[in-house]
Short mmCIF file of C-alpha atoms (C1' of nucleotides) in Angstrom, two decimals:
data_model
loop_
_atom_site.label_atom_id
_atom_site.label_comp_id
_atom_site.label_asym_id
_atom_site.label_seq_id
_atom_site.Cartn_x
_atom_site.Cartn_y
_atom_site.Cartn_z
CA MET U 1 10.13 -29.91 8.41
CA ARG U 2 12.62 -29.65 5.75
CA HIS U 3 16.34 -29.44 6.03
CA TYR U 4 17.87 -26.11 5.68
CA GLN U 5 19.17 -25.65 2.04
CA PRO U 6 21.46 -22.81 1.81
CA GLU U 7 21.23 -22.49 -2.01
CA LYS U 8 17.65 -22.04 -1.73
CA TYR U 9 17.43 -19.91 1.35
CA PRO U 10 20.58 -17.72 1.32
CA PRO U 11 21.84 -17.27 4.95
CA PHE U 12 21.56 -13.75 6.82
CA ALA U 13 22.62 -12.68 10.14
CA VAL U 14 19.77 -10.76 11.85
CA THR U 15 20.54 -8.18 14.59
CA VAL U 16 18.57 -5.76 16.54
CA ASP U 17 19.72 -2.11 17.10
CA LEU U 18 18.25 0.16 19.43
CA VAL U 19 17.55 3.88 19.29
CA VAL U 20 17.25 4.72 22.93
CA LEU U 21 16.15 8.34 23.57
CA THR U 22 15.77 10.09 26.95
CA ILE U 23 15.78 13.67 28.21
CA ARG U 24 18.70 14.66 30.35
CA ALA U 25 19.65 18.15 31.58
CA ASP U 26 17.11 19.67 29.25
CA ARG U 27 18.41 17.98 26.12
CA LEU U 28 17.24 15.19 24.10
CA CYS U 29 19.89 12.35 24.25
CA ALA U 30 20.53 9.06 22.61
CA LEU U 31 22.30 6.00 24.05
CA VAL U 32 25.61 5.19 22.39
CA VAL U 33 27.92 2.42 23.28
CA ARG U 34 31.75 2.26 22.37
CA ARG U 35 32.36 -0.94 20.36
CA GLY U 36 34.78 -3.56 21.91
CA GLU U 37 34.93 -5.53 18.68
CA ARG U 38 35.67 -5.35 15.01
CA PRO U 39 34.51 -3.89 12.81
CA TYR U 40 34.47 -0.26 13.81
CA LEU U 41 36.34 -1.24 17.08
CA GLY U 42 36.47 1.64 19.35
CA ARG U 43 33.80 3.65 17.60
CA TRP U 44 30.57 4.68 19.09
CA ALA U 45 27.32 3.00 17.90
CA LEU U 46 23.88 2.25 18.73
CA ALA U 47 23.30 -0.63 21.25
CA GLY U 48 22.33 -3.89 19.66
CA GLY U 49 23.30 -7.31 18.78
CA PHE U 50 22.47 -10.67 17.07
CA VAL U 51 19.04 -12.18 17.52
CA ARG U 52 19.20 -15.66 19.04
CA PRO U 53 18.05 -18.58 17.10
CA ASP U 54 14.89 -19.21 19.18
CA GLU U 55 14.03 -15.71 20.22
CA ASP U 56 11.43 -13.22 18.90
CA LEU U 57 12.46 -9.89 17.62
CA ASP U 58 10.86 -7.85 20.43
CA THR U 59 12.38 -10.18 23.02
CA ALA U 60 15.77 -9.78 21.42
CA ALA U 61 15.30 -6.01 21.63
CA ARG U 62 14.39 -5.94 25.30
CA ARG U 63 17.14 -8.29 26.11
CA GLU U 64 19.91 -6.23 24.32
CA LEU U 65 18.52 -3.16 26.02
CA ALA U 66 18.90 -4.72 29.45
CA GLU U 67 22.32 -6.47 28.62
CA GLU U 68 24.24 -3.64 26.99
CA THR U 69 23.09 -0.93 29.34
CA GLY U 70 22.18 -2.41 32.75
CA LEU U 71 19.26 0.03 32.86
CA PRO U 72 15.96 -0.92 34.43
CA VAL U 73 13.92 -1.83 31.48
CA GLY U 74 10.51 -2.35 32.73
CA SER U 75 9.41 1.30 32.36
CA VAL U 76 10.88 1.77 28.91
CA HIS U 77 8.59 2.22 25.94
CA LEU U 78 9.85 -0.04 23.01
CA GLU U 79 8.64 -0.23 19.54
CA GLN U 80 9.84 -1.38 16.28
CA LEU U 81 11.39 1.24 14.02
CA ALA U 82 12.37 -0.21 10.70
CA SER U 83 14.79 -2.62 9.10
CA TYR U 84 17.90 -1.95 7.31
CA GLY U 85 19.52 -4.51 5.01
CA ASP U 86 22.00 -2.73 2.47
CA PRO U 87 24.23 -5.60 1.45
CA ALA U 88 27.17 -3.59 2.28
CA ARG U 89 26.18 -2.28 5.54
CA ASP U 90 28.40 -4.63 7.62
CA PRO U 91 31.83 -5.58 6.06
CA ARG U 92 31.75 -9.02 7.74
CA MET U 93 28.80 -10.55 6.13
CA ARG U 94 25.18 -10.08 5.09
CA VAL U 95 23.48 -8.55 8.07
CA VAL U 96 19.82 -7.31 8.21
CA THR U 97 19.26 -5.34 11.39
CA VAL U 98 15.70 -4.68 12.83
CA ALA U 99 16.01 -1.28 14.61
CA TYR U 100 13.97 -0.48 17.54
CA LEU U 101 13.06 2.84 19.17
CA ALA U 102 13.04 3.00 23.00
CA LEU U 103 12.00 5.96 24.98
CA ALA U 104 12.70 6.37 28.56
CA PRO U 105 12.45 8.86 31.36
CA ASP U 106 15.58 10.23 32.88
CA LEU U 107 17.64 7.16 33.79
CA PRO U 108 20.86 6.67 35.55
CA SER U 109 24.03 6.61 33.52
CA PRO U 110 24.33 3.35 31.59
CA ARG U 111 27.01 0.89 32.33
CA ALA U 112 29.14 -1.01 29.52
CA GLY U 113 27.78 -4.34 28.36
CA THR U 114 29.40 -7.43 27.21
CA ASP U 115 30.70 -6.39 23.79
CA THR U 116 31.01 -2.72 24.66
CA VAL U 117 33.66 -1.08 26.61
CA ASP U 118 31.72 2.15 27.27
CA ALA U 119 28.24 3.52 27.27
CA LYS U 120 26.96 7.02 27.60
CA TRP U 121 24.02 9.41 26.81
CA GLU U 122 24.83 12.00 24.03
CA PRO U 123 22.72 14.89 22.86
CA VAL U 124 21.23 13.88 19.54
CA THR U 125 22.01 17.21 17.94
CA ASP U 126 25.69 16.58 18.47
CA LEU U 127 25.28 13.00 16.98
CA LEU U 128 23.22 14.02 13.99
CA GLY U 129 25.43 17.11 13.43
CA LYS U 130 28.52 14.91 12.75
CA PRO U 131 27.45 12.06 10.44
CA ALA U 132 30.64 10.07 10.73
CA THR U 133 30.54 9.60 14.34
CA LEU U 134 28.55 6.41 14.50
CA ALA U 135 29.48 3.05 13.20
CA PHE U 136 27.75 1.14 10.35
CA ASP U 137 24.63 3.02 9.17
CA HIS U 138 23.55 3.95 12.65
CA HIS U 139 23.65 7.72 11.80
CA ARG U 140 20.85 7.18 9.46
CA ILE U 141 18.94 4.88 11.88
CA LEU U 142 19.16 7.45 14.61
CA GLY U 143 17.92 10.07 12.34
CA ASP U 144 14.88 7.76 11.43
CA GLY U 145 14.37 7.11 15.17
CA VAL U 146 14.26 10.84 15.97
CA GLU U 147 12.02 11.61 13.24
CA ARG U 148 9.59 8.85 14.23
CA ALA U 149 9.64 10.15 17.85
CA ARG U 150 8.92 13.78 16.62
CA SER U 151 5.96 12.80 14.53
CA LYS U 152 4.55 10.38 17.00
CA LEU U 153 4.30 13.17 19.70
CA GLU U 154 1.71 14.74 17.43
CA TYR U 155 -0.86 12.00 17.46
CA THR U 156 -0.12 9.51 20.17
CA PRO U 157 0.62 10.00 24.05
CA LEU U 158 4.25 9.06 23.24
CA ALA U 159 5.56 12.07 25.01
CA THR U 160 4.55 10.56 28.39
CA ALA U 161 7.12 7.95 27.79
CA PHE U 162 9.80 10.41 28.46
CA CYS U 163 8.15 11.34 31.88
CA PRO U 164 8.22 9.64 35.22
CA THR U 165 5.07 7.80 36.26
CA GLU U 166 3.64 10.89 37.89
CA PHE U 167 4.53 14.18 36.11
CA THR U 168 3.12 17.69 35.69
CA VAL U 169 1.90 19.49 32.58
CA ALA U 170 4.94 21.63 32.58
CA GLU U 171 7.26 18.45 32.42
CA LEU U 172 5.27 17.13 29.68
CA ARG U 173 5.49 20.53 27.77
CA ARG U 174 9.37 20.51 28.23
CA VAL U 175 9.32 17.17 26.38
CA TYR U 176 7.50 18.66 23.40
CA GLU U 177 9.73 21.71 23.33
CA LEU U 178 12.88 19.69 23.43
CA VAL U 179 11.82 16.96 21.07
CA TRP U 180 10.29 19.62 18.56
CA ASP U 181 12.93 22.20 19.33
CA THR U 182 10.39 24.88 19.52
CA PRO U 183 9.00 27.05 22.43
CA ILE U 184 5.35 26.36 23.40
CA ASP U 185 3.08 28.82 25.19
CA PRO U 186 2.58 27.29 28.69
CA ARG U 187 -1.02 28.48 29.07
CA ASN U 188 -2.20 27.25 25.72
CA PHE U 189 -0.38 23.97 26.14
CA HIS U 190 -2.21 23.49 29.44
CA ARG U 191 -5.54 24.15 27.93
CA LYS U 192 -5.02 21.89 25.25
CA VAL U 193 -3.28 18.94 26.78
CA THR U 194 -5.92 18.98 29.71
CA GLY U 195 -8.65 18.88 27.02
CA VAL U 196 -7.55 15.88 25.05
CA ALA U 197 -9.68 12.95 25.98
CA GLY U 198 -7.72 10.17 27.70
CA LEU U 199 -4.30 11.82 27.56
CA LEU U 200 -3.92 12.60 31.34
CA ALA U 201 -5.33 10.82 34.35
CA SER U 202 -5.43 12.98 37.54
CA THR U 203 -3.67 11.54 40.67
CA GLY U 204 -4.94 14.12 43.18
CA HIS U 205 -1.41 14.77 44.16
CA THR U 206 0.61 17.95 43.70
CA THR U 207 4.26 18.89 43.61
CA THR U 208 6.40 22.07 43.86
CA ARG U 209 9.50 20.40 42.37
CA ASP U 210 9.53 22.64 39.51
CA GLY U 211 9.06 25.85 41.84
CA GLY U 212 6.31 28.27 41.89
CA ARG U 213 2.71 27.43 42.47
CA PRO U 214 2.10 23.67 43.16
CA ALA U 215 1.25 21.74 39.91
CA GLN U 216 -1.12 18.85 39.54
CA LEU U 217 0.51 15.53 39.24
CA TYR U 218 -0.91 13.32 36.45
CA ARG U 219 -0.44 9.82 35.24
CA ARG U 220 -0.65 8.83 31.58
CA GLY U 221 -4.26 8.15 30.47
CA GLU U 222 -5.68 5.30 28.53
CA ALA U 223 -5.92 6.95 25.12
CA THR U 224 -3.50 5.42 22.46
CA LEU U 225 -4.43 8.04 19.77
CA LEU U 226 -4.80 11.81 20.46
CA HIS U 227 -8.17 13.44 19.47
CA PRO U 228 -7.47 16.10 18.62
CA PRO U 229 -3.72 15.61 17.85
CA MET U 230 -1.07 17.99 19.07
CA LEU U 231 0.15 19.78 16.09
CA ARG U 232 3.53 21.28 15.47
CA MET C 1 36.76 -9.56 6.48
CA ARG C 2 36.05 -12.60 8.68
CA HIS C 3 34.79 -15.96 8.02
CA TYR C 4 31.21 -16.63 8.58
CA GLN C 5 30.92 -18.34 11.98
CA PRO C 6 27.46 -20.01 12.38
CA GLU C 7 27.91 -20.30 16.20
CA LYS C 8 28.38 -16.74 16.59
CA TYR C 9 25.89 -15.50 13.91
CA PRO C 10 22.98 -17.75 13.80
CA PRO C 11 21.74 -18.05 10.21
CA PHE C 12 18.36 -16.79 9.33
CA ALA C 13 16.56 -16.74 6.11
CA VAL C 14 15.05 -13.22 5.19
CA THR C 15 12.14 -12.64 2.98
CA VAL C 16 10.07 -9.84 1.91
CA ASP C 17 6.26 -9.93 1.98
CA LEU C 18 3.89 -7.55 0.23
CA VAL C 19 0.62 -6.00 1.39
CA VAL C 20 -0.67 -4.66 -1.86
CA LEU C 21 -3.66 -2.57 -1.85
CA THR C 22 -5.80 -1.08 -4.43
CA ILE C 23 -9.29 0.02 -4.81
CA ARG C 24 -11.47 -1.92 -7.33
CA ALA C 25 -15.25 -1.83 -7.81
CA ASP C 26 -15.68 0.37 -4.80
CA ARG C 27 -13.87 -1.79 -2.34
CA LEU C 28 -10.44 -1.82 -0.74
CA CYS C 29 -8.75 -4.81 -2.06
CA ALA C 30 -5.47 -6.70 -1.24
CA LEU C 31 -3.44 -8.78 -3.56
CA VAL C 32 -3.21 -12.41 -2.58
CA VAL C 33 -1.47 -15.26 -4.38
CA ARG C 34 -2.06 -19.04 -4.17
CA ARG C 35 0.92 -20.97 -2.90
CA GLY C 36 2.43 -23.34 -5.24
CA GLU C 37 4.96 -24.80 -2.56
CA ARG C 38 5.13 -26.29 0.83
CA PRO C 39 4.28 -25.32 3.52
CA TYR C 40 0.78 -24.11 3.12
CA LEU C 41 0.62 -25.50 -0.46
CA GLY C 42 -2.54 -24.39 -2.15
CA ARG C 43 -3.33 -21.74 0.54
CA TRP C 44 -3.72 -17.90 -0.17
CA ALA C 45 -0.93 -15.81 1.08
CA LEU C 46 0.60 -12.44 0.48
CA ALA C 47 3.07 -12.10 -2.24
CA GLY C 48 6.64 -12.31 -1.26
CA GLY C 49 9.91 -14.31 -1.33
CA PHE C 50 13.50 -14.61 -0.36
CA VAL C 51 15.89 -11.78 -0.38
CA ARG C 52 18.86 -12.43 -2.57
CA PRO C 53 22.28 -12.38 -1.23
CA ASP C 54 23.37 -9.13 -2.93
CA GLU C 55 20.14 -7.23 -2.79
CA ASP C 56 18.73 -4.41 -0.75
CA LEU C 57 15.45 -4.96 0.98
CA ASP C 58 13.59 -2.20 -1.02
CA THR C 59 15.08 -3.70 -4.24
CA ALA C 60 13.94 -7.19 -3.23
CA ALA C 61 10.34 -5.88 -2.36
CA ARG C 62 9.99 -4.12 -5.78
CA ARG C 63 11.43 -7.21 -7.67
CA GLU C 64 8.96 -9.64 -5.95
CA LEU C 65 6.09 -7.17 -6.66
CA ALA C 66 6.98 -7.30 -10.41
CA GLU C 67 7.70 -11.04 -10.61
CA GLU C 68 4.80 -12.42 -8.51
CA THR C 69 2.12 -10.23 -10.12
CA GLY C 70 3.24 -9.03 -13.54
CA LEU C 71 1.88 -5.63 -12.60
CA PRO C 72 3.29 -2.53 -13.95
CA VAL C 73 5.27 -1.60 -10.97
CA GLY C 74 6.57 1.98 -11.74
CA SER C 75 3.47 3.68 -10.52
CA VAL C 76 3.20 1.88 -7.28
CA HIS C 77 3.82 3.49 -3.91
CA LEU C 78 6.06 1.26 -1.88
CA GLU C 79 7.11 1.55 1.84
CA GLN C 80 8.52 -0.54 4.42
CA LEU C 81 5.90 -1.70 6.94
CA ALA C 82 7.37 -3.81 9.61
CA SER C 83 9.38 -7.02 10.32
CA TYR C 84 8.06 -10.25 11.77
CA GLY C 85 10.35 -12.73 13.19
CA ASP C 86 8.37 -15.20 15.54
CA PRO C 87 10.61 -18.36 15.69
CA ALA C 88 7.71 -20.47 14.87
CA ARG C 89 6.22 -18.48 12.07
CA ASP C 90 7.68 -20.68 9.17
CA PRO C 91 7.74 -24.39 9.97
CA ARG C 92 10.71 -25.03 7.81
CA MET C 93 13.20 -22.82 9.46
CA ARG C 94 13.93 -19.58 11.13
CA VAL C 95 12.63 -16.85 8.73
CA VAL C 96 12.40 -12.99 9.38
CA THR C 97 10.25 -11.40 7.06
CA VAL C 98 10.37 -7.68 6.30
CA ALA C 99 6.83 -6.60 5.16
CA TYR C 100 6.18 -3.79 2.65
CA LEU C 101 3.12 -1.85 2.03
CA ALA C 102 2.26 -1.04 -1.56
CA LEU C 103 -0.46 1.11 -2.80
CA ALA C 104 -1.72 1.21 -6.33
CA PRO C 105 -4.34 2.88 -8.42
CA ASP C 106 -6.81 0.35 -10.01
CA LEU C 107 -4.63 -2.03 -12.04
CA PRO C 108 -5.22 -4.93 -14.27
CA SER C 109 -5.89 -8.41 -12.79
CA PRO C 110 -2.57 -9.94 -11.63
CA ARG C 111 -1.10 -13.09 -13.18
CA ALA C 112 0.50 -15.93 -11.35
CA GLY C 113 4.23 -15.77 -10.70
CA THR C 114 6.93 -18.28 -10.38
CA ASP C 115 6.08 -19.84 -7.08
CA THR C 116 2.34 -19.01 -7.25
CA VAL C 117 -0.35 -21.03 -9.21
CA ASP C 118 -2.93 -18.13 -9.01
CA ALA C 119 -3.14 -14.47 -7.92
CA LYS C 120 -6.18 -12.22 -7.39
CA TRP C 121 -7.52 -9.13 -5.75
CA GLU C 122 -9.72 -9.82 -2.77
CA PRO C 123 -11.66 -7.40 -0.48
CA VAL C 124 -9.81 -6.84 2.56
CA THR C 125 -12.94 -7.03 4.69
CA ASP C 126 -13.34 -10.70 3.47
CA LEU C 127 -9.68 -11.41 4.19
CA LEU C 128 -9.60 -9.78 7.72
CA GLY C 129 -12.99 -11.28 8.62
CA LYS C 130 -11.62 -14.81 8.19
CA PRO C 131 -8.41 -15.14 10.21
CA ALA C 132 -7.49 -18.52 9.01
CA THR C 133 -7.69 -17.74 5.21
CA LEU C 134 -4.08 -16.69 4.84
CA ALA C 135 -0.86 -18.70 5.19
CA PHE C 136 1.73 -17.89 7.87
CA ASP C 137 1.22 -14.84 9.96
CA HIS C 138 -0.12 -13.01 6.89
CA HIS C 139 -3.53 -12.27 8.52
CA ARG C 140 -1.60 -10.10 11.10
CA ILE C 141 0.62 -8.34 8.53
CA LEU C 142 -2.43 -7.51 6.34
CA GLY C 143 -4.06 -6.15 9.30
CA ASP C 144 -0.99 -3.97 10.24
CA GLY C 145 -0.83 -2.77 6.61
CA VAL C 146 -4.33 -1.60 6.42
CA GLU C 147 -3.99 0.07 9.70
CA ARG C 148 -0.99 1.86 8.52
CA ALA C 149 -2.65 3.00 5.39
CA ARG C 150 -5.79 4.24 7.43
CA SER C 151 -3.63 6.42 9.65
CA LYS C 152 -1.33 7.70 6.89
CA LEU C 153 -4.31 9.05 4.99
CA GLU C 154 -4.61 11.48 7.83
CA TYR C 155 -1.37 13.26 7.76
CA THR C 156 0.21 12.46 4.31
CA PRO C 157 -1.02 12.71 0.68
CA LEU C 158 -1.08 8.86 0.53
CA ALA C 159 -4.54 8.69 -0.58
CA THR C 160 -3.30 10.03 -4.01
CA ALA C 161 -1.29 6.88 -4.39
CA PHE C 162 -4.72 5.03 -4.93
CA CYS C 163 -5.65 7.44 -7.68
CA PRO C 164 -4.44 7.55 -11.28
CA THR C 165 -2.09 10.42 -12.24
CA GLU C 166 -4.85 12.85 -12.83
CA PHE C 167 -7.98 12.54 -10.65
CA THR C 168 -10.87 14.52 -9.23
CA VAL C 169 -11.72 15.64 -5.67
CA ALA C 170 -14.65 13.20 -5.76
CA GLU C 171 -12.26 10.17 -6.61
CA LEU C 172 -9.93 11.13 -3.90
CA ARG C 173 -12.93 11.42 -1.37
CA ARG C 174 -14.00 8.01 -2.50
CA VAL C 175 -10.57 6.67 -1.39
CA TYR C 176 -11.04 8.19 2.09
CA GLU C 177 -14.45 6.84 2.41
CA LEU C 178 -13.50 3.34 1.40
CA VAL C 179 -10.37 3.19 3.45
CA TRP C 180 -11.93 4.72 6.53
CA ASP C 181 -15.23 3.02 5.89
CA THR C 182 -17.14 6.28 6.72
CA PRO C 183 -19.23 8.63 4.57
CA ILE C 184 -17.75 12.07 4.02
CA ASP C 185 -19.66 15.35 3.12
CA PRO C 186 -18.59 16.08 -0.47
CA ARG C 187 -18.92 19.92 0.07
CA ASN C 188 -16.80 19.94 3.29
CA PHE C 189 -14.27 17.56 1.84
CA HIS C 190 -13.89 19.74 -1.28
CA ARG C 191 -13.37 22.91 0.70
CA LYS C 192 -10.74 21.14 2.93
CA VAL C 193 -8.72 19.34 0.41
CA THR C 194 -8.40 22.23 -1.98
CA GLY C 195 -7.31 24.28 1.01
CA VAL C 196 -4.36 22.05 2.31
CA ALA C 197 -1.26 23.47 0.87
CA GLY C 198 0.57 21.34 -1.58
CA LEU C 199 -1.75 18.38 -1.75
CA LEU C 200 -3.26 19.11 -5.01
CA ALA C 201 -1.71 20.55 -8.17
CA SER C 202 -4.17 21.84 -10.72
CA THR C 203 -3.85 20.49 -14.32
CA GLY C 204 -6.38 22.84 -15.95
CA HIS C 205 -8.27 19.86 -17.49
CA THR C 206 -11.70 18.86 -16.57
CA THR C 207 -13.55 15.55 -16.82
CA THR C 208 -17.23 14.29 -16.74
CA ARG C 209 -16.32 10.75 -16.13
CA ASP C 210 -18.00 10.69 -12.81
CA GLY C 211 -21.14 12.16 -14.45
CA GLY C 212 -22.75 15.42 -13.53
CA ARG C 213 -21.08 18.83 -13.74
CA PRO C 214 -17.49 18.62 -15.05
CA ALA C 215 -14.90 18.17 -12.44
CA GLN C 216 -11.33 19.76 -12.19
CA LEU C 217 -8.55 17.32 -12.74
CA TYR C 218 -5.72 17.63 -10.23
CA ARG C 219 -2.28 15.89 -9.97
CA ARG C 220 -0.75 15.19 -6.69
CA GLY C 221 1.00 18.18 -5.20
CA GLU C 222 4.56 18.36 -3.66
CA ALA C 223 3.58 18.25 0.04
CA THR C 224 4.75 15.12 1.99
CA LEU C 225 2.99 16.17 5.26
CA LEU C 226 -0.52 17.54 5.31
CA HIS C 227 -1.11 20.88 7.16
CA PRO C 228 -3.75 20.69 8.62
CA PRO C 229 -4.15 16.98 8.51
CA MET C 230 -7.37 15.38 7.52
CA LEU C 231 -8.89 13.94 10.62
CA ARG C 232 -11.10 10.95 10.91
"C1'" DG M 1 4.85 40.20 54.44
"C1'" DC M 2 7.28 40.72 50.07
"C1'" DA M 3 9.64 39.46 45.63
"C1'" DG M 4 10.07 35.74 42.55
"C1'" DT M 5 8.35 31.69 40.27
"C1'" DT M 6 5.30 28.81 38.09
"C1'" DT M 7 0.54 27.05 37.54
"C1'" DT M 8 -3.86 27.82 36.19
"C1'" DC M 9 -7.85 30.37 34.58
"C1'" DG M 10 -9.89 34.00 31.20
"C1'" DT M 11 -10.54 36.83 27.28
"C1'" DC M 12 -10.67 37.81 22.50
"C1'" DA M 13 -10.01 37.76 17.63
"C1'" DA M 14 -8.91 34.60 13.96
"C1'" DG M 15 -9.19 30.31 11.59
"C1'" DA M 16 -11.12 25.55 11.07
"C1'" DT M 17 -15.04 22.50 11.33
"C1'" DG M 18 -19.71 20.27 10.45
"C1'" DA M 19 -24.29 20.73 8.71
"C1'" DC M 20 -26.62 21.82 4.85
"C1'" DG M 21 -28.71 25.33 1.32
"C1'" DA M 22 -28.08 26.99 -3.48
"C1'" DT M 23 -26.01 27.44 -7.82
"C1'" DT M 24 -23.58 25.82 -11.84
"C1'" DA M 25 -22.44 22.93 -15.76
"C1'" DG M 26 -22.35 19.05 -17.98
"C1'" DC M 27 -25.26 14.79 -19.58
"C1'" DG M 28 -29.17 11.88 -22.10
"C1'" DG M 29 -33.74 11.74 -23.75
"C1'" DC M 30 -37.17 13.90 -26.42
"C1'" DG X 1 -33.59 23.62 -27.80
"C1'" DC X 2 -35.76 22.39 -23.36
"C1'" DC X 3 -36.35 19.24 -19.20
"C1'" DG X 4 -34.87 16.52 -15.64
"C1'" DC X 5 -30.88 14.13 -13.65
"C1'" DT X 6 -26.45 13.99 -11.69
"C1'" DA X 7 -22.52 15.65 -9.58
"C1'" DA X 8 -19.20 19.80 -8.66
"C1'" DT X 9 -18.58 23.91 -6.55
"C1'" DC X 10 -19.63 27.85 -3.82
"C1'" DG X 11 -21.84 30.08 0.44
"C1'" DT X 12 -23.66 30.44 4.99
"C1'" DC X 13 -23.91 29.95 9.82
"C1'" DA X 14 -23.30 28.25 14.45
"C1'" DT X 15 -19.78 25.89 16.98
"C1'" DC X 16 -15.13 24.55 18.20
"C1'" DT X 17 -10.18 25.32 18.16
"C1'" DT X 18 -6.08 28.10 17.94
"C1'" DG X 19 -2.67 31.61 19.27
"C1'" DA X 20 -1.69 35.69 21.80
"C1'" DC X 21 -1.60 37.45 26.12
"C1'" DG X 22 -3.60 39.41 30.68
"C1'" DA X 23 -4.48 38.24 35.38
"C1'" DA X 24 -4.99 35.68 39.46
"C1'" DA X 25 -3.57 31.91 42.50
"C1'" DA X 26 -0.30 29.45 45.42
"C1'" DC X 27 3.80 27.96 46.69
"C1'" DT X 28 9.31 29.26 48.10
"C1'" DG X 29 13.05 31.86 50.17
"C1'" DC X 30 14.21 35.90 52.48
#
DNA sequence: GCAGTTTTCGTCAAGATGACGATTAGCGGC
DNA sequence: GCCGCTAATCGTCATCTTGACGAAAACTGC
């Protein structure tokens, strides 16, 4: 094992940043934290932080998610989104960030973390509508995350990640309606979603929490790809 | 702008690695280069190299593609694939690599680059069938790249990236057949592909290079998303 | 019991799909 | 110039899926 040779291997800092999405009060919301450090002190930003020397990227992402938000992290869907490495994206030094996309059911309000003085859920339309709100290139990263979520709803069971363990067809439909920002016919959606192999697993229970006739409760099925896909 | 503080921002090396796919002699092939340096000296690997201090990730990927292969790089589709950062993935030091997926029409044979002694096109089935052939975690990266290509054929016009500027419906079909490894009915494919809005742009020319009745030549259309998608 | 609400099942026309027959338009050889 | 070969392109038909919407079912609150 050789020595580290800075001339040959230029040093970078590597961070993870988190696009954490949830649905709260009938809106698609993203987690933002207020920065407690320079640069961008006091500005809102995505949660994130430096990857530790002996830590895998996925591990770092999950650790930051837990640390910076205090949220129960076990039930959260986490996947890598993309990496961003513009030489000027951080004024301190050369930083490459590996962005992750996290999807969660409606969670309690986050608490501030170690490097943050505040944390909250903010509707994504508000954030994306004002490009200068977020620090660094986080506006772009958020946009990419939302777009990834939108398209993955079509051909994966990702929408179930926004729902609690047991959920109704109507709750799942609400996810699609909010993420795609388009109304969906409840009857056709019901027919389609119950027809896709492996998307829903029956629990035998019912609930009336949405009012009206009792609805079947489902758990997420084993499918990882939807055949046929749900098209926008 | 602060000083670099190694305790606070642990140093990483950042590389780009390239999954370059093409279709040659009716097979889906990937570009592999023989390493001219330690570690894995003499082993086959994906093309790639260190990102320079003042260089964007996309720029580094395109530069490496040109440098390590000598291929004409203008017509090549290039997109980010994913990042890999297992602490043990490189025995020298902590390296995070940003993998890119490149798709090219049938190109001339590659030449060796600066850090490589040899370069060639190798059928992906051969590479994926023998997990220990490639250096580092490149077997996994290649697998992820091929899987990305497979699924993007469904809902984007990505298949056209494997074709020359002007191509026939049959040539496009051959791409689908080889990447998905499944036969497709020429008549139904023709009907479908000519029906998808914005996938194909007519050139008015025809060719008989495939034999038989002259085929219309098309250029790729403006669509970025296929409606409806081509389903496996 | 009744009004209100939501789930769930049905119907029907229009569009998409898969299997496959038939026609068209070049080629090469004679 | 005609014949067979090849491959592109067009058609047909039964089946499946989709979108629009009617209607019944099963709960709640009053």
